Short mmCIF file of C-alpha atoms in Angstrom, two decimals:
data_model
loop_
_atom_site.label_atom_id
_atom_site.label_comp_id
_atom_site.label_asym_id
_atom_site.label_seq_id
_atom_site.Cartn_x
_atom_site.Cartn_y
_atom_site.Cartn_z
CA UNK F 1 9.77 -24.10 8.66
CA UNK F 2 5.97 -24.68 8.96
CA UNK F 3 4.62 -24.81 12.54
CA UNK F 4 2.27 -27.46 13.71
CA UNK F 5 -0.85 -25.20 13.50
CA UNK F 6 0.00 -24.31 9.76
CA UNK F 7 0.65 -27.99 9.02
CA UNK F 8 -2.75 -28.90 10.44
CA UNK F 9 -4.53 -26.17 8.32
CA UNK F 10 -2.69 -27.32 5.23
CA UNK F 11 -3.72 -30.91 5.87
CA UNK F 12 -7.33 -29.83 5.77
CA UNK F 13 -6.84 -27.92 2.57
CA UNK F 14 -5.06 -30.75 0.88
CA UNK F 15 -8.13 -32.99 1.46
CA UNK F 16 -9.50 -31.04 -1.55
CA UNK F 17 -6.76 -32.43 -3.92
CA UNK F 18 -8.28 -34.96 -6.24
CA UNK F 19 -5.31 -35.39 -8.67
CA UNK F 20 -1.66 -36.01 -7.52
CA UNK F 21 0.60 -32.94 -7.58
CA UNK F 22 4.31 -32.78 -8.23
CA UNK F 23 6.63 -29.96 -6.85
CA UNK F 24 9.69 -30.06 -9.05
CA UNK F 25 12.64 -27.97 -7.87
CA UNK F 26 15.95 -26.86 -9.50
CA UNK F 27 18.24 -25.83 -6.72
CA UNK F 28 21.76 -24.75 -6.06
CA UNK F 29 23.99 -24.32 -2.99
CA UNK F 30 22.46 -21.03 -1.78
CA UNK F 31 20.66 -20.66 1.56
CA UNK F 32 17.47 -19.80 -0.32
CA UNK F 33 17.69 -23.17 -2.08
CA UNK F 34 18.06 -24.88 1.26
CA UNK F 35 14.96 -23.17 2.51
CA UNK F 36 13.03 -24.13 -0.59
CA UNK F 37 14.03 -27.76 -0.24
CA UNK F 38 12.87 -27.69 3.41
CA UNK F 39 9.59 -26.02 2.51
CA UNK F 40 8.63 -28.41 -0.35
CA UNK F 41 9.69 -31.41 1.68
CA UNK F 42 7.42 -30.38 4.62
CA UNK F 43 4.51 -29.74 2.27
CA UNK F 44 4.88 -33.17 0.63
CA UNK F 45 5.13 -34.88 3.98
CA UNK F 46 1.73 -33.38 5.02
CA UNK F 47 -0.05 -35.35 2.25
CA UNK F 48 2.43 -37.91 0.78
CA UNK F 49 -0.39 -39.76 -1.00
CA UNK F 50 -1.27 -36.57 -2.96
CA UNK F 51 1.89 -34.51 -3.18
CA UNK F 52 5.41 -35.49 -3.94
CA UNK F 53 8.54 -33.25 -4.00
CA UNK F 54 11.30 -33.83 -6.61
CA UNK F 55 14.68 -32.06 -6.67
CA UNK F 56 15.82 -33.10 -10.22
CA UNK F 57 14.42 -30.12 -12.14
CA UNK F 58 16.37 -28.80 -15.03
CA UNK F 59 15.14 -25.14 -15.01
CA UNK F 60 17.71 -22.56 -15.90
CA UNK F 61 16.89 -20.12 -13.15
CA UNK F 62 17.98 -21.50 -9.78
CA UNK F 63 16.68 -21.81 -7.11
CA UNK F 64 13.17 -22.29 -8.57
CA UNK F 65 10.36 -24.80 -8.64
CA UNK F 66 7.40 -25.82 -10.72
CA UNK F 67 4.02 -26.83 -9.39
CA UNK F 68 2.24 -29.19 -11.77
CA UNK F 69 -0.18 -31.98 -11.98
CA UNK F 70 1.89 -35.27 -11.76
CA UNK F 71 2.67 -36.42 -15.24
CA UNK F 72 1.76 -33.03 -16.79
CA UNK F 73 3.67 -29.83 -17.55
CA UNK F 74 1.67 -26.97 -16.10
CA UNK F 75 3.22 -23.52 -16.44
CA UNK F 76 3.27 -22.38 -12.74
CA UNK F 77 6.76 -21.65 -11.49
CA UNK F 78 8.19 -19.87 -8.46
CA UNK F 79 11.68 -18.55 -8.38
CA UNK F 80 11.14 -17.64 -4.82
CA UNK F 81 10.63 -18.91 -1.38
CA UNK F 82 6.89 -18.02 -1.39
CA UNK F 83 6.21 -17.13 2.19
CA UNK F 84 4.72 -13.89 3.57
CA UNK F 85 2.08 -12.48 1.36
CA UNK F 86 2.83 -15.10 -1.39
CA UNK F 87 2.07 -18.15 0.85
CA UNK F 88 -1.57 -18.03 -0.33
CA UNK F 89 -0.39 -17.93 -3.86
CA UNK F 90 1.60 -21.21 -3.22
CA UNK F 91 -1.36 -22.95 -1.59
CA UNK F 92 -3.76 -21.90 -4.32
CA UNK F 93 -1.36 -23.14 -7.03
CA UNK F 94 -1.11 -26.54 -5.34
CA UNK F 95 -4.84 -26.86 -4.95
CA UNK F 96 -5.50 -25.84 -8.47
CA UNK F 97 -2.85 -28.30 -9.82
CA UNK F 98 -4.49 -30.90 -7.74
CA UNK F 99 -7.88 -30.46 -9.52
CA UNK F 100 -9.59 -28.13 -7.00
CA UNK F 101 -11.46 -25.65 -9.17
CA UNK F 102 -10.51 -21.94 -9.03
CA UNK F 103 -13.09 -19.46 -7.74
CA UNK F 104 -13.80 -17.72 -10.99
CA UNK F 105 -16.82 -17.38 -13.23
CA UNK F 106 -17.29 -20.19 -15.69
CA UNK F 107 -17.32 -17.75 -18.60
CA UNK F 108 -13.91 -16.31 -17.51
CA UNK F 109 -12.40 -19.83 -17.23
CA UNK F 110 -13.77 -20.55 -20.74
CA UNK F 111 -12.32 -17.37 -22.00
CA UNK F 112 -8.95 -18.28 -20.73
CA UNK F 113 -9.10 -21.86 -22.10
CA UNK F 114 -9.99 -20.51 -25.57
CA UNK F 115 -7.00 -18.18 -25.83
CA UNK F 116 -4.83 -19.06 -28.74
CA UNK F 117 -1.09 -18.38 -29.17
CA UNK F 118 1.77 -18.81 -26.76
CA UNK F 119 1.86 -16.72 -23.58
CA UNK F 120 5.04 -16.67 -21.37
CA UNK F 121 4.53 -14.37 -18.39
CA UNK F 122 7.22 -13.29 -15.85
CA UNK F 123 6.37 -11.34 -12.82
CA UNK F 124 8.96 -9.76 -10.43
CA UNK F 125 7.47 -9.33 -6.96
CA UNK F 126 8.54 -8.94 -3.34
CA UNK F 127 7.23 -10.99 -0.43
CA UNK F 128 6.23 -7.93 1.48
CA UNK F 129 4.16 -6.52 -1.36
CA UNK F 130 0.36 -6.78 -0.70
CA UNK F 131 -0.53 -6.13 -4.41
CA UNK F 132 1.74 -8.74 -5.89
CA UNK F 133 -0.22 -11.83 -4.88
CA UNK F 134 -3.22 -10.68 -6.92
CA UNK F 135 -1.05 -10.62 -10.08
CA UNK F 136 0.70 -13.90 -9.24
CA UNK F 137 -2.51 -15.72 -8.52
CA UNK F 138 -4.19 -14.31 -11.66
CA UNK F 139 -1.43 -15.54 -13.92
CA UNK F 140 -1.12 -18.86 -12.19
CA UNK F 141 -4.82 -19.47 -12.69
CA UNK F 142 -4.43 -18.74 -16.36
CA UNK F 143 -1.56 -21.16 -16.50
CA UNK F 144 -3.73 -23.91 -14.91
CA UNK F 145 -6.61 -23.32 -17.39
CA UNK F 146 -4.55 -23.16 -20.65
CA UNK F 147 -1.47 -25.29 -21.44
CA UNK F 148 -0.21 -22.47 -23.84
CA UNK F 149 0.21 -20.09 -20.90
CA UNK F 150 3.23 -20.15 -18.58
CA UNK F 151 4.08 -17.99 -15.59
CA UNK F 152 7.14 -17.57 -13.33
CA UNK F 153 6.94 -15.49 -10.24
CA UNK F 154 10.33 -14.13 -9.21
CA UNK F 155 11.32 -12.64 -5.80
CA UNK F 156 13.24 -9.51 -6.68
CA UNK F 157 15.04 -9.64 -3.41
CA UNK F 158 16.37 -13.18 -4.24
CA UNK F 159 17.33 -12.33 -7.82
CA UNK F 160 18.68 -8.88 -7.33
CA UNK F 161 21.05 -8.98 -10.30
CA UNK F 162 18.09 -9.61 -12.71
CA UNK F 163 16.30 -6.66 -11.09
CA UNK F 164 19.31 -4.48 -11.60
CA UNK F 165 20.01 -5.63 -15.15
CA UNK F 166 16.32 -5.02 -16.14
CA UNK F 167 16.17 -1.80 -14.16
CA UNK F 168 13.07 -2.94 -12.17
CA UNK F 169 12.32 -0.32 -9.63
CA UNK F 170 8.79 -1.19 -8.61
CA UNK F 171 6.76 -4.31 -8.17
CA UNK F 172 4.74 -6.12 -9.39
CA UNK F 173 6.36 -5.87 -12.79
CA UNK F 174 5.18 -8.19 -15.46
CA UNK F 175 6.66 -9.10 -18.86
CA UNK F 176 4.83 -11.10 -21.60
CA UNK F 177 7.06 -12.97 -24.00
CA UNK F 178 9.97 -10.86 -22.86
CA UNK F 179 8.32 -7.47 -23.50
CA UNK F 180 6.82 -4.93 -20.98
CA UNK F 181 3.20 -5.93 -20.16
CA UNK F 182 2.16 -4.24 -16.89
CA UNK F 183 3.63 -2.27 -13.95
CA UNK F 184 1.77 -2.49 -10.70
CA UNK F 185 -1.36 -4.34 -9.73
CA UNK F 186 -3.41 -5.82 -12.52
CA UNK F 187 -6.50 -8.01 -12.13
CA UNK F 188 -7.51 -11.04 -14.15
CA UNK F 189 -10.07 -9.30 -16.13
CA UNK F 190 -7.60 -6.64 -17.07
CA UNK F 191 -5.11 -9.12 -18.17
CA UNK F 192 -7.62 -10.83 -20.35
CA UNK F 193 -8.75 -7.53 -21.84
CA UNK F 194 -5.23 -6.71 -22.82
CA UNK F 195 -4.51 -10.02 -24.65
CA UNK F 196 -8.05 -10.93 -25.86
CA UNK F 197 -8.92 -8.45 -28.55
CA UNK F 198 -12.58 -9.14 -28.58
CA UNK F 199 -13.12 -8.93 -24.86
CA UNK F 200 -13.86 -5.27 -24.64
CA UNK F 201 -16.59 -5.37 -27.28
CA UNK F 202 -18.24 -8.41 -25.73
CA UNK F 203 -18.25 -6.75 -22.31
CA UNK F 204 -19.74 -3.45 -23.66
CA UNK F 205 -22.48 -5.42 -25.37
CA UNK F 206 -23.28 -7.32 -22.26
CA UNK F 207 -23.33 -4.12 -20.12
CA UNK F 208 -25.47 -2.25 -22.63
CA UNK F 209 -28.22 -4.86 -22.18
CA UNK F 210 -28.49 -4.08 -18.43
CA UNK F 211 -31.89 -3.04 -17.17
CA UNK F 212 -32.07 0.39 -15.54
CA UNK F 213 -31.23 0.62 -11.88
CA UNK F 214 -32.93 2.38 -9.00
CA UNK F 215 -29.48 3.01 -7.38
CA UNK F 216 -26.26 2.90 -9.34
CA UNK F 217 -22.98 3.48 -7.41
CA UNK F 218 -19.82 4.58 -9.11
CA UNK F 219 -16.79 3.39 -7.10
CA UNK F 220 -16.02 0.35 -5.06
CA UNK F 221 -14.15 1.62 -2.02
CA UNK F 222 -15.61 1.68 1.50
CA UNK F 223 -18.12 4.42 0.56
CA UNK F 224 -19.33 2.59 -2.47
CA UNK F 225 -19.49 -0.72 -0.66
CA UNK F 226 -21.49 0.68 2.21
CA UNK F 227 -23.80 2.45 -0.16
CA UNK F 228 -24.41 -0.80 -2.09
CA UNK F 229 -25.23 -2.82 1.11
CA UNK F 230 -27.55 -0.18 2.47
CA UNK F 231 -29.36 0.28 -0.87
CA UNK F 232 -29.61 -3.49 -1.54
CA UNK F 233 -31.10 -4.02 1.96
CA UNK F 234 -33.94 -1.52 1.01
CA UNK F 235 -34.94 -3.97 -1.77
CA UNK F 236 -34.33 -1.66 -4.67
CA UNK F 237 -32.39 -2.65 -7.86
CA UNK F 238 -28.76 -1.76 -7.00
CA UNK F 239 -25.70 -1.73 -9.23
CA UNK F 240 -22.06 -0.90 -8.53
CA UNK F 241 -19.51 0.00 -11.19
CA UNK F 242 -15.85 0.35 -10.27
CA UNK F 243 -12.40 0.21 -11.86
CA UNK F 244 -11.11 -1.87 -8.89
CA UNK F 245 -13.04 -2.98 -5.95
CA UNK F 246 -11.63 -1.95 -2.53
CA UNK F 247 -10.20 1.38 -3.79
CA UNK F 248 -7.33 2.76 -1.72
CA UNK F 249 -7.73 0.16 0.94
CA UNK F 250 -6.01 -2.26 -1.42
CA UNK F 251 -2.86 -0.11 -1.04
CA UNK F 252 -2.99 0.12 2.71
CA UNK F 253 -0.89 -2.24 4.68
CA UNK F 254 -2.37 -1.93 8.19
CA UNK F 255 -5.80 -0.94 9.33
CA UNK F 256 -6.10 -0.67 13.05
CA UNK F 257 -8.68 2.12 13.67
CA UNK F 258 -11.91 0.66 12.14
CA UNK F 259 -14.36 0.01 15.01
CA UNK F 260 -14.87 -3.66 15.89
CA UNK F 261 -11.86 -4.64 13.77
CA UNK F 262 -8.80 -4.63 16.06
CA UNK F 263 -6.31 -5.10 13.19
CA UNK F 264 -6.37 -6.18 9.58
CA UNK F 265 -4.60 -5.37 6.34
CA UNK F 266 -5.83 -3.49 3.30
CA UNK F 267 -6.21 -6.39 0.86
CA UNK F 268 -8.11 -8.48 3.44
CA UNK F 269 -10.30 -5.52 4.24
CA UNK F 270 -11.05 -4.96 0.50
CA UNK F 271 -11.88 -8.62 0.11
CA UNK F 272 -14.24 -8.45 3.04
CA UNK F 273 -15.96 -5.41 1.46
CA UNK F 274 -16.49 -7.25 -1.74
CA UNK F 275 -17.74 -10.30 0.00
CA UNK F 276 -20.27 -8.28 2.02
CA UNK F 277 -21.56 -6.60 -1.24
CA UNK F 278 -21.87 -9.89 -2.99
CA UNK F 279 -23.89 -11.37 -0.11
CA UNK F 280 -26.78 -9.02 -1.29
CA UNK F 281 -28.52 -8.79 -4.66
CA UNK F 282 -26.08 -6.22 -6.05
CA UNK F 283 -24.95 -6.13 -9.75
CA UNK F 284 -21.23 -5.74 -9.41
CA UNK F 285 -19.45 -4.51 -12.50
CA UNK F 286 -15.76 -4.41 -11.77
CA UNK F 287 -12.89 -3.15 -13.85
CA UNK F 288 -15.11 -0.52 -15.64
CA UNK F 289 -14.06 3.04 -15.99
CA UNK F 290 -16.75 5.83 -16.06
CA UNK F 291 -16.05 8.58 -18.55
CA UNK F 292 -19.14 10.76 -18.28
CA UNK F 293 -22.28 11.42 -16.27
CA UNK F 294 -25.54 12.70 -17.76
CA UNK F 295 -27.95 13.71 -14.97
CA UNK F 296 -31.65 13.17 -15.45
CA UNK F 297 -33.30 15.86 -17.73
CA UNK F 298 -36.42 16.04 -15.58
CA UNK F 299 -37.54 14.81 -12.13
CA UNK F 300 -38.07 11.00 -12.12
CA UNK F 301 -36.14 10.44 -15.43
CA UNK F 302 -33.09 8.26 -15.67
CA UNK F 303 -29.54 9.56 -15.24
CA UNK F 304 -26.97 8.01 -17.58
CA UNK F 305 -23.46 6.70 -16.68
CA UNK F 306 -21.32 6.33 -19.79
CA UNK F 307 -18.42 3.82 -19.57
CA UNK F 308 -15.08 3.88 -21.34
CA UNK F 309 -16.09 1.01 -23.51
CA UNK F 310 -19.07 2.82 -24.84
CA UNK F 311 -21.78 1.12 -22.74
CA UNK F 312 -24.49 3.26 -21.21
CA UNK F 313 -26.03 2.47 -17.79
CA UNK F 314 -29.21 4.03 -16.70
CA UNK F 315 -30.42 4.68 -13.06
CA UNK F 316 -33.05 6.69 -11.19
CA UNK F 317 -30.32 7.72 -8.66
CA UNK F 318 -26.53 7.76 -8.82
CA UNK F 319 -24.05 7.77 -5.95
CA UNK F 320 -20.59 8.88 -6.74
CA UNK F 321 -17.87 7.32 -4.60
CA UNK F 322 -14.91 7.42 -6.89
CA UNK F 323 -12.47 8.19 -4.11
CA UNK F 324 -9.06 9.74 -4.55
CA UNK F 325 -5.51 8.84 -5.71
CA UNK F 326 -2.01 9.74 -4.72
CA UNK F 327 -1.12 13.27 -5.37
CA UNK F 328 1.87 14.01 -7.70
CA UNK F 329 4.45 16.65 -6.70
CA UNK F 330 4.71 17.77 -10.46
CA UNK F 331 8.38 18.49 -10.56
CA UNK F 332 10.76 17.62 -13.38
CA UNK F 333 11.75 13.97 -13.31
CA UNK F 334 8.74 12.67 -11.51
CA UNK F 335 6.86 11.30 -14.48
CA UNK F 336 10.02 10.40 -16.33
CA UNK F 337 11.23 8.12 -13.45
CA UNK F 338 7.97 6.76 -12.33
CA UNK F 339 8.54 2.98 -11.52
CA UNK F 340 12.14 3.65 -12.25
CA UNK F 341 12.99 4.96 -8.79
CA UNK F 342 9.91 7.17 -8.16
CA UNK F 343 7.42 5.15 -6.11
CA UNK F 344 4.22 5.52 -4.10
CA UNK F 345 3.99 2.40 -2.19
CA UNK F 346 6.76 1.75 0.39
CA UNK F 347 5.35 -1.61 1.41
CA UNK F 348 5.45 -2.96 -2.20
CA UNK F 349 8.62 -1.42 -3.49
CA UNK F 350 10.76 -0.90 -0.37
CA UNK F 351 12.57 -4.28 -0.57
CA UNK F 352 13.84 -3.40 -4.02
CA UNK F 353 15.94 -0.62 -2.38
CA UNK F 354 17.51 -2.77 0.24
CA UNK F 355 20.68 -1.19 1.60
CA UNK F 356 20.23 1.88 -0.68
CA UNK F 357 19.51 5.52 0.04
CA UNK F 358 16.02 6.84 -0.48
CA UNK F 359 13.95 9.86 0.17
CA UNK F 360 10.35 10.29 1.37
CA UNK F 361 8.48 13.44 0.43
CA UNK F 362 5.70 14.23 2.84
CA UNK F 363 5.64 14.80 6.61
CA UNK F 364 2.07 13.71 7.37
CA UNK F 365 1.11 10.35 8.83
CA UNK F 366 1.57 8.56 5.50
CA UNK F 367 5.00 10.04 4.85
CA UNK F 368 6.30 9.41 8.39
CA UNK F 369 4.89 5.93 8.39
CA UNK F 370 6.58 5.29 5.11
CA UNK F 371 9.92 6.60 6.36
CA UNK F 372 9.69 4.38 9.53
CA UNK F 373 8.93 1.22 7.37
CA UNK F 374 11.70 1.98 4.90
CA UNK F 375 14.23 2.64 7.52
CA UNK F 376 14.24 -0.99 8.53
CA UNK F 377 15.08 -2.10 5.00
CA UNK F 378 17.07 0.65 3.14
CA UNK F 379 20.37 2.11 3.87
CA UNK F 380 19.15 5.62 4.78
CA UNK F 381 16.01 7.68 4.60
CA UNK F 382 15.82 11.44 3.91
CA UNK F 383 12.35 12.87 4.70
CA UNK F 384 11.43 16.24 3.19
CA UNK F 385 8.43 18.20 4.45
CA UNK F 386 7.29 21.43 2.83
CA UNK F 387 5.82 22.85 5.98
CA UNK F 388 7.68 24.21 8.89
CA UNK F 389 7.01 21.12 11.06
CA UNK F 390 6.02 17.51 10.55
CA UNK F 391 2.25 17.14 10.55
CA UNK F 392 2.18 13.43 11.63
CA UNK F 393 0.97 12.20 15.05
CA UNK F 394 3.42 12.79 17.78
CA UNK F 395 3.93 9.06 18.49
CA UNK F 396 4.95 8.55 14.90
CA UNK F 397 7.31 11.55 14.88
CA UNK F 398 8.95 10.35 18.04
CA UNK F 399 9.44 6.88 16.54
CA UNK F 400 10.95 8.38 13.35
CA UNK F 401 13.38 10.62 15.25
CA UNK F 402 14.61 7.62 17.26
CA UNK F 403 15.82 5.90 13.99
CA UNK F 404 19.55 6.40 13.42
CA UNK F 405 19.41 6.20 9.56
CA UNK F 406 16.82 8.80 9.07
CA UNK F 407 17.46 12.53 8.44
CA UNK F 408 14.55 15.03 8.52
CA UNK F 409 14.36 18.41 6.62
CA UNK F 410 11.37 20.65 7.07
CA UNK F 411 10.70 23.88 5.11
CA UNK F 412 12.08 21.78 2.21
CA UNK F 413 10.56 22.30 -1.31
CA UNK F 414 11.51 19.53 -3.73
CA UNK F 415 12.30 21.11 -7.03
CA UNK F 416 13.55 18.22 -9.23
CA UNK F 417 14.02 14.47 -9.22
CA UNK F 418 17.27 13.69 -11.13
CA UNK F 419 18.39 10.56 -12.94
CA UNK F 420 20.84 9.14 -15.47
CA UNK F 421 18.13 8.71 -18.17
CA UNK F 422 17.31 5.26 -16.91
CA UNK F 423 16.78 5.39 -13.08
CA UNK F 424 16.72 7.96 -10.25
CA UNK F 425 20.02 9.10 -8.84
CA UNK F 426 18.98 11.97 -6.59
CA UNK F 427 16.80 14.98 -6.04
CA UNK F 428 17.15 18.73 -5.46
CA UNK F 429 15.34 20.72 -2.94
CA UNK F 430 15.30 24.39 -1.73
CA UNK F 431 15.34 25.46 1.97
CA UNK F 432 12.33 27.74 2.00
CA UNK F 433 13.69 29.72 4.98
CA UNK F 434 17.16 30.49 3.63
CA UNK F 435 16.64 29.96 -0.12
CA UNK F 436 19.71 27.66 -0.11
CA UNK F 437 19.56 24.84 -2.66
CA UNK F 438 20.62 21.28 -1.84
CA UNK F 439 21.23 18.04 -3.83
CA UNK F 440 20.85 14.56 -2.17
CA UNK F 441 22.07 11.54 -4.00
CA UNK F 442 19.49 8.76 -3.94
CA UNK F 443 18.35 5.52 -5.59
CA UNK F 444 14.61 6.13 -4.94
CA UNK F 445 12.01 8.68 -4.03
CA UNK F 446 8.73 7.74 -2.30
CA UNK F 447 5.98 10.37 -2.65
CA UNK F 448 3.43 10.64 0.18
CA UNK F 449 1.83 14.13 -0.11
CA UNK F 450 -1.82 13.39 0.08
CA UNK F 451 -4.56 12.69 -2.33
CA UNK F 452 -6.45 14.13 -5.34
CA UNK F 453 -10.12 13.44 -5.93
CA UNK F 454 -11.04 11.42 -9.00
CA UNK F 455 -13.53 13.83 -10.48
CA UNK F 456 -12.10 14.74 -13.86
CA UNK F 457 -15.05 13.06 -15.59
CA UNK F 458 -17.46 15.32 -13.70
CA UNK F 459 -16.22 18.79 -14.56
CA UNK F 460 -19.01 20.87 -16.05
CA UNK F 461 -21.69 18.39 -14.76
CA UNK F 462 -22.01 18.94 -11.01
CA UNK F 463 -20.53 21.52 -8.61
CA UNK F 464 -16.96 20.95 -7.48
CA UNK F 465 -14.83 22.78 -4.89
CA UNK F 466 -11.61 24.57 -5.85
CA UNK F 467 -9.69 21.47 -5.10
CA UNK F 468 -11.89 19.36 -7.30
CA UNK F 469 -13.95 17.64 -4.62
CA UNK F 470 -17.75 17.10 -5.03
CA UNK F 471 -19.58 19.60 -2.92
CA UNK F 472 -22.30 17.82 -0.92
CA UNK F 473 -24.77 18.73 1.85
CA UNK F 474 -25.43 16.98 5.13
CA UNK F 475 -27.50 14.29 3.22
CA UNK F 476 -24.75 13.64 0.65
CA UNK F 477 -26.79 15.44 -2.08
CA UNK F 478 -24.88 17.14 -4.93
CA UNK F 479 -25.94 20.13 -6.98
CA UNK F 480 -27.97 17.87 -9.28
CA UNK F 481 -31.20 16.27 -8.08
CA UNK F 482 -30.91 12.46 -7.82
CA UNK F 483 -27.11 12.53 -7.83
CA UNK F 484 -25.42 11.89 -4.49
CA UNK F 485 -21.73 11.52 -3.44
CA UNK F 486 -19.82 9.98 -0.60
CA UNK F 487 -16.31 9.28 0.65
CA UNK F 488 -12.87 10.82 -0.20
CA UNK F 489 -14.19 12.34 -3.37
CA UNK F 490 -16.37 14.85 -1.52
CA UNK F 491 -15.87 17.93 0.60
CA UNK F 492 -16.47 16.04 3.81
CA UNK F 493 -13.37 16.45 5.93
CA UNK F 494 -11.04 13.73 7.37
CA UNK F 495 -10.38 11.08 4.67
CA UNK F 496 -10.71 8.01 6.89
CA UNK F 497 -12.14 4.59 6.07
CA UNK F 498 -14.80 4.76 8.74
CA UNK F 499 -16.02 8.16 7.68
CA UNK F 500 -16.14 7.04 4.04
CA UNK F 501 -18.18 4.07 5.01
CA UNK F 502 -20.62 6.10 7.10
CA UNK F 503 -21.05 8.63 4.27
CA UNK F 504 -21.81 5.84 1.85
CA UNK F 505 -24.54 4.59 4.11
CA UNK F 506 -25.97 8.16 4.37
CA UNK F 507 -25.85 8.50 0.62
CA UNK F 508 -27.78 5.28 0.04
CA UNK F 509 -30.42 6.29 2.57
CA UNK F 510 -30.77 9.70 0.87
CA UNK F 511 -31.03 8.05 -2.52
CA UNK F 512 -33.76 5.78 -1.22
CA UNK F 513 -35.65 8.86 0.19
CA UNK F 514 -35.35 10.50 -3.17
CA UNK F 515 -36.76 7.37 -4.84
CA UNK F 516 -39.88 7.17 -2.69
CA UNK F 517 -40.60 11.01 -3.08
CA UNK F 518 -39.93 11.16 -6.86
CA UNK F 519 -42.22 9.10 -9.14
CA UNK F 520 -40.70 7.56 -12.18
CA UNK F 521 -41.19 9.72 -15.20
CA UNK F 522 -43.18 8.03 -17.98
#
């Protein structure tokens, strides 16, 4: 199962193991169980003095296996064959069980270890989901650090009956002690904030003590990251505050048009952005939501950025790089059935609809790419485009039209997503040319109709366009002195990673120019 090159790489990694590891499996007669047996046996054979595989587990869910320190009972379980995106999760779990320290701040590890109570997490994921590993790895890390925490990661494609019974229509989906805990990607700090009641207050107090910045960037996508790098290299005090680092790139599967990078995936690109920022002297404040901006009251005074937890950050200049999010179609049924058949990430949630009929709404590049990806997994794809023709690149349209299980409807206005009260069962659309109404029976609807800027917190503060984008000039300056903006949140056309990054660099250079031309008010 593991080729020679992979085995060689694993042998190097396993040199870091300082305490013996046990892989304990509970198997059945299924093909998946045979694959798990083969995988665990091969892993154990790479470092037999450090890892042993056992097949005498008594876990109720089969096939599944536990990763633990030999002689201990760590709470890391996989009800899956963790290949694909989850192979890294498997490797990290083995290393952590073997005593190799996780890459997390010491205060975070101490916070996890101090949690009281019993926490049993269950995560349903798919092996093609690029958001799922972050959740799996965060919960596994917690299980390593605290014996009162347990976690099982379940491949929804392997345990489809459970997915059906629990009506799980989107991954990652996490339960805590049998109750809903989170839908979608959630990071370690977010998990701790939800279960540690005192975490928010401690974080707010810590942030409130921060010294003022010369440049404070709001948003951690390509624009924000580029701005942070350029500002830090000027030697000014730089901070970056973001809800999640990487922005939309975390939800992008393939990136093949960034100069000098032939091909990569979104999560890897986001990780590289963060690593580049951390290379410089940048104060990175992740998982923080900004609720208000107060521009400086006079030239050279500090602007204020107010966070959701009440903390106030001050800075001589501010760069807004909050990006955009998926646009909703705002029809009956969309909100009601979100994560219950209504989805926005075909790569994450597509495997849950294996063999079923789905629709994609949107005929641009995103929508057509989604339909192409889904067509290889689901039973059939119905693509609906509001305009009179598909707007995607010709090469994508040609590929889509060549697929036998895809039907395309242009001039189609979606009017309702229907369901049985629990999950999606279809949608209605109107032919805009004839006025004729149609119903299509479906199990899922993937919405891919573009983006909406994240500027709600700025209304009444700086000038916005009719579509809510921040209006900027050629130097990324906004209507307020000392406040700059960059990336998908602005009126700059063509929402592309390379353009966002270049605009972030421009914004940082403009902020620096403002600093040297505007003395600090006293």
